[in-house]
Amino acid sequence: MATAVAPATAAAAPAAAVRDDYEAMAKLLRDVSSLSSISGLVGWDEMTMMPEGAAESRAKMKSALAGVIHEKSCDAALGEVLAKLQAANLDQLNQFEQATVREAARDYKKLTAVPKELAQREAELESKGYQAWVKARQASSFEQFAPVLQEWVDLRREKAALVDPSGPVYDTLLDDFEKGMTSARLDEIFGEVKAGLVPLLAELRERGTPPSDAWLKGDYATERQADLCHKIAVALGFNLEHGRLDVSVHPFTGGAHPTDVRMTTRFKQDDLTEGITGAIHETGHSLYEQGRNLEYDGLPVNQALSMGVHESQSLLWERMVALGRPFAAYLLPLMREYFPSLPADKSAEELYGAVNVVKVPSMIRVEADEVTYPLHIVIRYELEKALIEGSIQVSDLPKLWTAKMSEYLGCEPESDARGVLQDVHWSAGLFGYFPTYSLGAMYACQIYKAAEADLPGLSDDIAAGKFGRLKLWLNEKIHRVGSLHPSGDELMKAVTGAPLDPQVFLSYLKDKYTELYKL
Amino acid sequence: MATAVAPATAAAAPAAAVRDDYEAMAKLLRDVSSLSSISGLVGWDEMTMMPEGAAESRAKMKSALAGVIHEKSCDAALGEVLAKLQAANLDQLNQFEQATVREAARDYKKLTAVPKELAQREAELESKGYQAWVKARQASSFEQFAPVLQEWVDLRREKAALVDPSGPVYDTLLDDFEKGMTSARLDEIFGEVKAGLVPLLAELRERGTPPSDAWLKGDYATERQADLCHKIAVALGFNLEHGRLDVSVHPFTGGAHPTDVRMTTRFKQDDLTEGITGAIHETGHSLYEQGRNLEYDGLPVNQALSMGVHESQSLLWERMVALGRPFAAYLLPLMREYFPSLPADKSAEELYGAVNVVKVPSMIRVEADEVTYPLHIVIRYELEKALIEGSIQVSDLPKLWTAKMSEYLGCEPESDARGVLQDVHWSAGLFGYFPTYSLGAMYACQIYKAAEADLPGLSDDIAAGKFGRLKLWLNEKIHRVGSLHPSGDELMKAVTGAPLDPQVFLSYLKDKYTELYKL
């Protein structure tokens, strides 16, 4: 009320305003986050619990909730407080709070750039695209799918021009999945991957001796597999107080909140390895979710940094841990306990070999192993980038697909269904998503190397079924850090001392497989 | 655009406006309904699936969703269109559409009468009240509970004065649970119930010979009970395409939508009868939900008319069907199939007797049978009405409770815990809720008599395990009719030709139990 203000107060006033603005922003964001949590729960229910005849009412529920979340995310009040914070000096906020402002402003700008009418067209094309893809794949006819794919290309270009009129279109799309990544950097990374893996794969195929995995074939009751994997998930650190394990047709990790993580698995009677590695993969995602930093609960800084970083956590546990030599020593006695019919004369070393056979010819991405998988991704990246940039046309895809498969993987698909139509992603307009799978694998490898350096005796721990130190290390270095860093490269620098280096990944594969394949 | 308008168009213009307004209202209401469906699903999940450690995040999710539902329910746009519709001639709308306008306006008026600040105090008192009740009951000390109960009485009076300044306070509260019912009418109804039941119960106790139920005591694996009840629920008509059956600590029927009804049951190893009748009770609720009229999906006319009418459907199946003589002929062979240890020499007639033993002394409402239950309700009704009207004080309750128990039921509670503190309702400020339990029982009895008249051979159907005709009759007469009628009495007139008549219920009990007790 006084007009004469002491200097100290004058300096403090804007500081107090920043704190107030921050809290006002946080409250709005937390409400949206709680509604998004509900969305996660509803999605889990749909995949695991919902009766068949409820699909129509469920679609209406989801649409109503999505509408509310969109309204609240684009709330003008949120925009105003974000504008104030972006214009202010944020020094008094800690680094997590500053990152929250940065991430919230980024999300708000992206969301409000897209008019409702365009969002509506996207939603319609999603459903139309999925149906067209299912039919085209059944008929194994890319031509049937081509028109809807063209619609997606056009719509994505239209959207990207609204979100960022100046940047390369593909980079704008990529940013939705792998924040801070660019196509220039991906060209570098995938160029190295291709240069390293194509000759390695050829050598393994031509001169290598695959380990024997025939003895692992058998008949494994799915209930027993589920029990075994429940035990392994808990041993790795899955917290049943803050999550559930269920079975669903497509395994996934979802749920409502770090304190309510819903992980699902799937088991096939004739494939024990796939059931176990799939469950461990989902456990890796779950440990990330359960490990998120509750101090910043409901704020963007507490979200996973990117799809690639999330995938790094599933793949670290699946590939770096579960497909590693020490884990076989832990797993073999457990497998024998649950499936006494397993041959008694096999060693942990033989199990390590059996689960690491490179599956060639490798036609289908989702069936690929760690050596062939990145090449599937390179193919998709090169094609979708060229498509979005306009240097190739939709109609060019089948021929180019076949040519690249032949060049990189040494095999050609016998049909569109098992070739260019095998993945659902493009039918949903997901361009920029595929690269995150292999970024995840490379992040995982580099992170695991850093963990080994930080945690002496890690291999002995794993062989003894002790996973606690590694889990805590990941909690601290990755999970609790959330979206503090603006990109995967920055996170890599903080955790491993260097940005992502594909050579770490390539050396790992080369060392592992030249030894396993006796080269 | 033309200024000269032909008479026909002039007349049509307001009619088109009414239809447009109706559709605009319906769209707003359906969106709220979809969000309420989500709320139902989230509630089910909390009771059946949620991991323990998620309680805190779940509370935030529910609060955010409730906030959105409240905002949308009180939306000014909804108020405006409702005001226009209420002022218009609605002749061109059909009776369901007219009832939708009536019900929507009623709900809107009630909701908007209560300021956010009062709603907030209610929410706080709910949690405080529950905790106080749990502690007081543990200590068996009504004095510990009295202050919070007084807060509820004050708050409910304050709210009722806002919702309807002119009417009796208790009637305003009652209207939330049993639309169109008044305390004057309840005085009549419960007066007759008391006059009929007190002497009947005394006679059964003093001169009757209870049927034997000792042979039904035993050890029944709960998984087998669940399987048996699953089979019975499906036989009665529960549609698994539009619902799920699960197990929870407190059995209930909830879920998202008529196409997604979630029913839960609970089983005790030492009580087969309670498991079966409980499951059939919930099946009755579920059949109502699954039978709702999808033509008016998401609109208030499609809601159940009242708590009492909903309860009439659970109790019709539980008491009129499952505790009736014909059902025993269907049930006994089924029970034997699932539990071969049951004595082989018992007849359906003996099963009918065994499940209809009046449990005296009757201290606890939730353990009471159909003869004693209504007297528990009369006691609660008389006390809560007097409390709200101010003719008795909170501190009078324990003494009055004991006196009424003695007078009506012939027994006195040994403690507050087993007396005035036995029910959770008042701790949540639920005054006017208790009467609906016994209204439901009386509606059920009168509806069942009408069904017997309409469906010759119904008893034979039931004995043969054929429930389809009765279910379809209830679908048509009750479930699809929803909230078309403004009160339970009006529904009774439409279905049975007369308003609720307690004498129908009293005659049924008198006939059944004088025969069973050989009087």
Tab-separated table of C-alpha atoms in Angstrom, chain A residues 128-516:
chain	number	residue	atom	x	y	z
A	128	LYS	CA	-9.402	-44.693	-41.333
A	129	GLY	CA	-5.682	-45.360	-41.680
A	130	TYR	CA	-5.744	-48.311	-39.324
A	131	GLN	CA	-8.648	-49.931	-41.113
A	132	ALA	CA	-7.047	-49.373	-44.519
A	133	TRP	CA	-3.781	-50.872	-43.296
A	134	VAL	CA	-5.474	-53.983	-41.869
A	135	LYS	CA	-7.318	-54.571	-45.152
A	136	ALA	CA	-4.311	-53.856	-47.337
A	137	ARG	CA	-2.124	-56.169	-45.303
A	138	GLN	CA	-4.713	-58.948	-45.498
A	139	ALA	CA	-4.787	-58.503	-49.256
A	140	SER	CA	-0.993	-57.979	-49.289
A	141	SER	CA	-1.581	-54.992	-51.556
A	142	PHE	CA	0.390	-51.814	-50.971
A	143	GLU	CA	-1.691	-50.048	-53.624
A	144	GLN	CA	-4.730	-50.290	-51.355
A	145	PHE	CA	-2.819	-48.568	-48.592
A	146	ALA	CA	-1.096	-45.917	-50.730
A	147	PRO	CA	-3.909	-43.298	-50.835
A	148	VAL	CA	-4.294	-43.120	-47.052
A	149	LEU	CA	-0.528	-42.977	-46.619
A	150	GLN	CA	-0.458	-40.026	-49.026
A	151	GLU	CA	-3.120	-38.337	-46.882
A	152	TRP	CA	-0.909	-38.795	-43.859
A	153	VAL	CA	2.131	-37.352	-45.607
A	154	ASP	CA	0.114	-34.281	-46.631
A	155	LEU	CA	-1.447	-33.845	-43.214
A	156	ARG	CA	1.865	-34.193	-41.402
A	157	ARG	CA	3.459	-31.602	-43.653
A	158	GLU	CA	0.542	-29.276	-42.991
A	159	LYS	CA	0.904	-29.776	-39.259
A	160	ALA	CA	4.677	-29.367	-39.214
A	161	ALA	CA	4.362	-26.084	-41.100
A	162	LEU	CA	2.092	-24.778	-38.338
A	163	VAL	CA	4.244	-26.001	-35.461
A	164	ASP	CA	7.562	-24.783	-36.879
A	165	PRO	CA	7.379	-22.952	-40.209
A	166	SER	CA	11.151	-22.576	-40.443
A	167	GLY	CA	12.587	-25.998	-39.614
A	168	PRO	CA	12.872	-29.141	-41.768
A	169	VAL	CA	9.532	-30.940	-41.763
A	170	TYR	CA	10.961	-34.308	-40.725
A	171	ASP	CA	12.793	-32.746	-37.780
A	172	THR	CA	9.567	-31.195	-36.527
A	173	LEU	CA	7.855	-34.580	-36.609
A	174	LEU	CA	10.840	-36.328	-35.018
A	175	ASP	CA	10.731	-33.876	-32.146
A	176	ASP	CA	7.430	-35.395	-30.951
A	177	PHE	CA	9.227	-38.651	-30.223
A	178	GLU	CA	12.890	-37.777	-29.718
A	179	LYS	CA	13.184	-34.273	-28.355
A	180	GLY	CA	16.288	-32.385	-29.444
A	181	MET	CA	17.179	-34.896	-32.155
A	182	THR	CA	17.619	-33.774	-35.765
A	183	SER	CA	17.747	-35.588	-39.078
A	184	ALA	CA	21.278	-34.264	-39.656
A	185	ARG	CA	22.399	-36.009	-36.473
A	186	LEU	CA	20.425	-39.151	-37.333
A	187	ASP	CA	22.077	-39.281	-40.743
A	188	GLU	CA	25.451	-39.351	-38.974
A	189	ILE	CA	24.370	-41.949	-36.418
A	190	PHE	CA	22.593	-44.313	-38.781
A	191	GLY	CA	25.347	-43.896	-41.353
A	192	GLU	CA	27.825	-45.301	-38.836
A	193	VAL	CA	25.400	-48.041	-37.828
A	194	LYS	CA	24.916	-49.125	-41.411
A	195	ALA	CA	28.642	-49.025	-42.149
A	196	GLY	CA	29.353	-51.170	-39.096
A	197	LEU	CA	26.485	-53.633	-39.155
A	198	VAL	CA	26.104	-54.586	-42.794
A	199	PRO	CA	29.580	-56.160	-42.961
A	200	LEU	CA	29.263	-57.676	-39.463
A	201	LEU	CA	26.005	-59.369	-40.362
A	202	ALA	CA	27.432	-60.645	-43.659
A	203	GLU	CA	30.405	-62.080	-41.827
A	204	LEU	CA	28.282	-63.793	-39.201
A	205	ARG	CA	26.078	-65.304	-41.904
A	206	GLU	CA	28.877	-66.403	-44.149
A	207	ARG	CA	31.621	-67.495	-41.816
A	208	GLY	CA	30.148	-67.778	-38.367
A	209	THR	CA	29.008	-70.849	-36.461
A	210	PRO	CA	25.704	-70.136	-34.704
A	211	PRO	CA	25.338	-71.415	-31.145
A	212	SER	CA	22.875	-74.283	-30.700
A	213	ASP	CA	19.383	-73.342	-29.564
A	214	ALA	CA	17.504	-76.463	-30.582
A	215	TRP	CA	17.533	-77.808	-27.034
A	216	LEU	CA	15.477	-74.805	-25.855
A	217	LYS	CA	12.554	-75.673	-28.127
A	218	GLY	CA	9.756	-77.296	-26.181
A	219	ASP	CA	6.332	-77.060	-24.708
A	220	TYR	CA	6.093	-74.579	-21.824
A	221	ALA	CA	2.761	-74.070	-20.029
A	222	THR	CA	1.957	-70.358	-20.228
A	223	GLU	CA	0.776	-70.182	-16.591
A	224	ARG	CA	4.162	-71.465	-15.455
A	225	GLN	CA	5.894	-68.940	-17.696
A	226	ALA	CA	3.772	-66.186	-16.175
A	227	ASP	CA	4.706	-67.307	-12.656
A	228	LEU	CA	8.389	-67.464	-13.550
A	229	CYS	CA	8.336	-64.015	-15.134
A	230	HIS	CA	6.438	-62.576	-12.174
A	231	LYS	CA	9.271	-63.812	-9.997
A	232	ILE	CA	11.933	-62.350	-12.287
A	233	ALA	CA	10.143	-58.976	-12.572
A	234	VAL	CA	10.005	-58.693	-8.784
A	235	ALA	CA	13.646	-59.754	-8.524
A	236	LEU	CA	14.634	-56.985	-10.964
A	237	GLY	CA	12.819	-54.515	-8.748
A	238	PHE	CA	9.193	-54.257	-9.942
A	239	ASN	CA	7.284	-52.956	-6.925
A	240	LEU	CA	3.906	-54.656	-6.521
A	241	GLU	CA	2.806	-51.992	-4.050
A	242	HIS	CA	2.957	-49.534	-6.919
A	243	GLY	CA	1.915	-51.680	-9.833
A	244	ARG	CA	0.232	-54.768	-11.229
A	245	LEU	CA	1.250	-57.561	-13.587
A	246	ASP	CA	-1.396	-58.881	-15.960
A	247	VAL	CA	-1.610	-60.720	-19.250
A	248	SER	CA	-2.775	-59.071	-22.478
A	249	VAL	CA	-2.735	-59.812	-26.204
A	250	HIS	CA	-0.112	-57.115	-26.827
A	251	PRO	CA	2.360	-56.719	-23.955
A	252	PHE	CA	2.760	-53.137	-22.795
A	253	THR	CA	3.570	-50.966	-19.828
A	254	GLY	CA	0.976	-48.354	-18.977
A	255	GLY	CA	-1.115	-47.338	-16.038
A	256	ALA	CA	-1.898	-44.199	-14.184
A	257	HIS	CA	1.090	-42.931	-12.271
A	258	PRO	CA	4.527	-43.851	-10.916
A	259	THR	CA	2.655	-45.279	-7.943
A	260	ASP	CA	0.310	-47.282	-10.179
A	261	VAL	CA	2.185	-48.874	-13.056
A	262	ARG	CA	0.361	-51.546	-15.026
A	263	MET	CA	2.610	-53.936	-16.877
A	264	THR	CA	1.305	-56.712	-19.088
A	265	THR	CA	2.956	-59.713	-20.655
A	266	ARG	CA	2.120	-62.421	-23.149
A	267	PHE	CA	3.372	-65.965	-23.401
A	268	LYS	CA	3.519	-68.533	-26.165
A	269	GLN	CA	3.520	-72.220	-25.310
A	270	ASP	CA	6.337	-72.983	-27.760
A	271	ASP	CA	8.694	-70.083	-27.019
A	272	LEU	CA	10.103	-69.681	-23.540
A	273	THR	CA	12.831	-67.200	-24.520
A	274	GLU	CA	10.423	-64.725	-26.066
A	275	GLY	CA	8.173	-64.828	-23.009
A	276	ILE	CA	11.055	-64.183	-20.605
A	277	THR	CA	12.821	-61.483	-22.627
A	278	GLY	CA	9.484	-59.789	-23.372
A	279	ALA	CA	8.618	-59.686	-19.677
A	280	ILE	CA	12.052	-58.308	-18.807
A	281	HIS	CA	11.676	-55.673	-21.535
A	282	GLU	CA	8.406	-54.473	-20.011
A	283	THR	CA	9.962	-54.618	-16.547
A	284	GLY	CA	12.581	-52.156	-17.783
A	285	HIS	CA	9.867	-49.737	-18.869
A	286	SER	CA	8.099	-50.270	-15.545
A	287	LEU	CA	11.204	-49.580	-13.481
A	288	TYR	CA	11.529	-46.247	-15.294
A	289	GLU	CA	7.903	-45.393	-14.546
A	290	GLN	CA	8.085	-46.471	-10.912
A	291	GLY	CA	11.373	-44.632	-10.536
A	292	ARG	CA	10.077	-41.232	-11.623
A	293	ASN	CA	10.705	-38.339	-9.288
A	294	LEU	CA	7.659	-37.773	-7.100
A	295	GLU	CA	9.055	-34.449	-5.900
A	296	TYR	CA	7.987	-33.062	-9.294
A	297	ASP	CA	4.915	-35.253	-9.598
A	298	GLY	CA	2.559	-34.198	-12.359
A	299	LEU	CA	5.024	-31.762	-13.943
A	300	PRO	CA	6.611	-32.097	-17.407
A	301	VAL	CA	10.133	-32.313	-15.984
A	302	ASN	CA	9.059	-35.591	-14.430
A	303	GLN	CA	8.084	-37.148	-17.758
A	304	ALA	CA	10.439	-39.497	-19.545
A	305	LEU	CA	12.802	-37.450	-21.697
A	306	SER	CA	11.924	-39.204	-24.950
A	307	MET	CA	10.721	-42.447	-26.482
A	308	GLY	CA	14.330	-43.400	-27.152
A	309	VAL	CA	15.337	-42.863	-23.545
A	310	HIS	CA	12.328	-44.878	-22.331
A	311	GLU	CA	13.261	-47.644	-24.726
A	312	SER	CA	16.842	-47.495	-23.421
A	313	GLN	CA	15.528	-48.682	-20.080
A	314	SER	CA	13.580	-51.624	-21.454
A	315	LEU	CA	16.488	-52.619	-23.690
A	316	LEU	CA	19.101	-52.179	-20.992
A	317	TRP	CA	17.360	-54.834	-18.917
A	318	GLU	CA	16.387	-57.008	-21.860
A	319	ARG	CA	19.623	-56.963	-23.860
A	320	MET	CA	22.465	-55.688	-21.720
A	321	VAL	CA	21.355	-57.625	-18.629
A	322	ALA	CA	19.121	-60.557	-19.633
A	323	LEU	CA	20.945	-61.490	-22.848
A	324	GLY	CA	24.329	-61.122	-21.155
A	325	ARG	CA	26.542	-63.939	-19.927
A	326	PRO	CA	26.153	-63.394	-16.143
A	327	PHE	CA	22.336	-63.441	-16.306
A	328	ALA	CA	22.355	-66.938	-17.816
A	329	ALA	CA	23.930	-68.194	-14.589
A	330	TYR	CA	21.039	-66.708	-12.632
A	331	LEU	CA	18.342	-67.765	-15.081
A	332	LEU	CA	19.195	-71.390	-15.791
A	333	PRO	CA	18.462	-72.797	-12.306
A	334	LEU	CA	15.268	-70.739	-12.182
A	335	MET	CA	14.134	-72.110	-15.537
A	336	ARG	CA	14.845	-75.622	-14.308
A	337	GLU	CA	12.798	-74.986	-11.165
A	338	TYR	CA	9.761	-73.987	-13.203
A	339	PHE	CA	10.351	-76.409	-16.097
A	340	PRO	CA	12.069	-79.544	-14.808
A	341	SER	CA	11.833	-81.071	-18.280
A	342	LEU	CA	14.717	-78.872	-19.502
A	343	PRO	CA	17.791	-80.976	-20.350
A	344	ALA	CA	19.909	-81.412	-17.229
A	345	ASP	CA	23.249	-81.386	-19.026
A	346	LYS	CA	23.115	-77.850	-20.390
A	347	SER	CA	25.339	-75.144	-18.917
A	348	ALA	CA	24.751	-71.445	-18.329
A	349	GLU	CA	27.229	-70.797	-21.143
A	350	GLU	CA	25.057	-72.872	-23.480
A	351	LEU	CA	21.973	-70.928	-22.407
A	352	TYR	CA	23.856	-67.679	-23.101
A	353	GLY	CA	24.561	-68.943	-26.610
A	354	ALA	CA	21.065	-70.255	-27.229
A	355	VAL	CA	19.339	-66.948	-26.465
A	356	ASN	CA	21.768	-65.013	-28.686
A	357	VAL	CA	21.316	-66.676	-32.035
A	358	VAL	CA	21.058	-64.140	-34.871
A	359	LYS	CA	17.839	-64.924	-36.720
A	360	VAL	CA	18.505	-64.883	-40.460
A	361	PRO	CA	17.039	-64.259	-42.929
A	362	SER	CA	15.489	-61.384	-41.008
A	363	MET	CA	12.312	-60.301	-42.753
A	364	ILE	CA	10.162	-59.013	-39.913
A	365	ARG	CA	11.268	-56.198	-37.612
A	366	VAL	CA	9.411	-57.361	-34.490
A	367	GLU	CA	11.035	-60.801	-34.768
A	368	ALA	CA	14.543	-59.380	-35.250
A	369	ASP	CA	17.466	-59.674	-32.815
A	370	GLU	CA	19.883	-57.019	-31.629
A	371	VAL	CA	22.184	-57.380	-34.645
A	372	THR	CA	19.583	-57.195	-37.397
A	373	TYR	CA	17.081	-54.882	-35.712
A	374	PRO	CA	18.989	-51.610	-36.299
A	375	LEU	CA	19.146	-52.312	-40.027
A	376	HIS	CA	15.352	-52.629	-40.137
A	377	ILE	CA	15.242	-49.210	-38.519
A	378	VAL	CA	17.738	-47.657	-40.906
A	379	ILE	CA	15.556	-48.774	-43.818
A	380	ARG	CA	12.445	-47.210	-42.305
A	381	TYR	CA	14.272	-44.027	-41.359
A	382	GLU	CA	15.722	-43.507	-44.815
A	383	LEU	CA	12.394	-44.145	-46.502
A	384	GLU	CA	10.169	-42.059	-44.242
A	385	LYS	CA	12.562	-39.127	-44.227
A	386	ALA	CA	12.771	-39.130	-48.023
A	387	LEU	CA	8.987	-39.446	-48.225
A	388	ILE	CA	8.362	-36.491	-45.931
A	389	GLU	CA	11.032	-34.403	-47.662
A	390	GLY	CA	9.452	-35.243	-51.012
A	391	SER	CA	12.537	-36.793	-52.594
A	392	ILE	CA	10.585	-40.034	-53.108
A	393	GLN	CA	6.873	-40.686	-53.670
A	394	VAL	CA	4.500	-43.011	-51.850
A	395	SER	CA	4.346	-45.240	-54.897
A	396	ASP	CA	8.139	-45.735	-54.781
A	397	LEU	CA	8.055	-47.430	-51.387
A	398	PRO	CA	7.629	-51.141	-52.231
A	399	LYS	CA	10.466	-51.185	-54.745
A	400	LEU	CA	12.805	-49.207	-52.498
A	401	TRP	CA	11.890	-51.398	-49.539
A	402	THR	CA	12.912	-54.518	-51.415
A	403	ALA	CA	16.137	-52.956	-52.644
A	404	LYS	CA	17.199	-51.806	-49.199
A	405	MET	CA	16.286	-55.134	-47.573
A	406	SER	CA	18.438	-56.868	-50.104
A	407	GLU	CA	21.342	-54.460	-49.671
A	408	TYR	CA	21.361	-54.208	-45.860
A	409	LEU	CA	19.863	-57.496	-44.673
A	410	GLY	CA	20.529	-59.784	-47.592
A	411	CYS	CA	16.956	-60.908	-48.133
A	412	GLU	CA	13.877	-59.802	-50.063
A	413	PRO	CA	10.272	-59.940	-48.831
A	414	GLU	CA	8.063	-62.360	-50.732
A	415	SER	CA	5.026	-60.059	-50.383
A	416	ASP	CA	3.916	-56.538	-49.409
A	417	ALA	CA	2.354	-58.027	-46.282
A	418	ARG	CA	5.726	-59.248	-45.048
A	419	GLY	CA	7.508	-56.238	-46.496
A	420	VAL	CA	6.479	-52.609	-46.587
A	421	LEU	CA	3.081	-53.306	-44.935
A	422	GLN	CA	4.429	-55.175	-41.895
A	423	ASP	CA	4.335	-52.261	-39.406
A	424	VAL	CA	1.291	-50.376	-38.134
A	425	HIS	CA	3.149	-47.081	-37.488
A	426	TRP	CA	2.719	-45.258	-40.791
A	427	SER	CA	-0.994	-46.065	-40.808
A	428	ALA	CA	-1.243	-43.869	-37.718
A	429	GLY	CA	0.876	-41.119	-39.233
A	430	LEU	CA	3.822	-41.919	-36.981
A	431	PHE	CA	6.836	-40.556	-38.873
A	432	GLY	CA	9.887	-40.109	-36.686
A	433	TYR	CA	8.932	-42.904	-34.297
A	434	PHE	CA	11.012	-45.772	-35.734
A	435	PRO	CA	14.420	-44.193	-35.037
A	436	THR	CA	13.718	-44.185	-31.299
A	437	TYR	CA	13.871	-47.997	-31.141
A	438	SER	CA	17.502	-48.092	-32.211
A	439	LEU	CA	18.444	-44.925	-30.387
A	440	GLY	CA	17.132	-46.733	-27.339
A	441	ALA	CA	19.356	-49.738	-28.017
A	442	MET	CA	22.428	-47.517	-28.424
A	443	TYR	CA	21.628	-45.390	-25.375
A	444	ALA	CA	21.197	-48.635	-23.413
A	445	CYS	CA	24.578	-49.944	-24.427
A	446	GLN	CA	26.390	-46.719	-23.578
A	447	ILE	CA	24.526	-46.337	-20.279
A	448	TYR	CA	25.314	-49.911	-19.310
A	449	LYS	CA	29.015	-49.361	-19.945
A	450	ALA	CA	28.873	-46.375	-17.602
A	451	ALA	CA	27.064	-48.456	-14.993
A	452	GLU	CA	29.735	-51.154	-15.214
A	453	ALA	CA	32.401	-48.524	-14.625
A	454	ASP	CA	30.502	-47.039	-11.678
A	455	LEU	CA	29.524	-50.357	-10.108
A	456	PRO	CA	32.486	-52.733	-9.744
A	457	GLY	CA	31.386	-56.349	-9.485
A	458	LEU	CA	28.140	-55.750	-11.397
A	459	SER	CA	28.510	-58.985	-13.365
A	460	ASP	CA	28.877	-60.996	-10.160
A	461	ASP	CA	25.788	-59.277	-8.784
A	462	ILE	CA	23.762	-60.225	-11.841
A	463	ALA	CA	24.953	-63.842	-11.846
A	464	ALA	CA	23.867	-64.008	-8.193
A	465	GLY	CA	20.421	-62.509	-8.954
A	466	LYS	CA	21.234	-59.243	-7.204
A	467	PHE	CA	19.883	-56.367	-9.274
A	468	GLY	CA	19.383	-53.750	-6.593
A	469	ARG	CA	22.553	-51.681	-7.151
A	470	LEU	CA	21.937	-51.379	-10.879
A	471	LYS	CA	18.287	-50.450	-10.365
A	472	LEU	CA	19.181	-47.744	-7.843
A	473	TRP	CA	21.903	-46.401	-10.135
A	474	LEU	CA	19.391	-46.142	-12.996
A	475	ASN	CA	16.834	-44.552	-10.674
A	476	GLU	CA	19.309	-41.886	-9.753
A	477	LYS	CA	21.003	-41.296	-13.123
A	478	ILE	CA	18.039	-41.663	-15.490
A	479	HIS	CA	14.601	-42.113	-13.939
A	480	ARG	CA	14.627	-39.342	-11.356
A	481	VAL	CA	16.254	-36.967	-13.814
A	482	GLY	CA	13.254	-37.189	-16.133
A	483	SER	CA	13.209	-34.384	-18.689
A	484	LEU	CA	15.757	-32.187	-16.936
A	485	HIS	CA	18.024	-32.328	-19.998
A	486	PRO	CA	16.790	-31.002	-23.335
A	487	SER	CA	17.913	-34.012	-25.417
A	488	GLY	CA	19.130	-37.575	-25.308
A	489	ASP	CA	22.630	-36.410	-26.197
A	490	GLU	CA	22.659	-34.069	-23.197
A	491	LEU	CA	21.478	-36.881	-20.951
A	492	MET	CA	24.198	-39.139	-22.341
A	493	LYS	CA	26.786	-36.462	-21.607
A	494	ALA	CA	25.582	-36.176	-18.011
A	495	VAL	CA	25.434	-39.950	-17.433
A	496	THR	CA	28.284	-41.288	-19.564
A	497	GLY	CA	30.478	-38.250	-20.200
A	498	ALA	CA	29.871	-38.141	-23.945
A	499	PRO	CA	27.014	-37.730	-26.413
A	500	LEU	CA	25.606	-40.834	-28.036
A	501	ASP	CA	28.399	-42.681	-29.796
A	502	PRO	CA	27.267	-45.461	-32.149
A	503	GLN	CA	30.778	-46.953	-32.005
A	504	VAL	CA	30.161	-48.069	-28.409
A	505	PHE	CA	27.167	-50.052	-29.612
A	506	LEU	CA	28.969	-51.404	-32.677
A	507	SER	CA	31.976	-52.536	-30.622
A	508	TYR	CA	29.680	-54.266	-28.178
A	509	LEU	CA	27.946	-56.196	-30.968
A	510	LYS	CA	31.174	-57.015	-32.748
A	511	ASP	CA	32.909	-58.289	-29.626
A	512	LYS	CA	29.916	-60.282	-28.456
A	513	TYR	CA	29.022	-61.939	-31.726
A	514	THR	CA	32.493	-62.627	-33.108
A	515	GLU	CA	33.102	-64.545	-29.899
A	516	LEU	CA	29.723	-66.307	-29.916
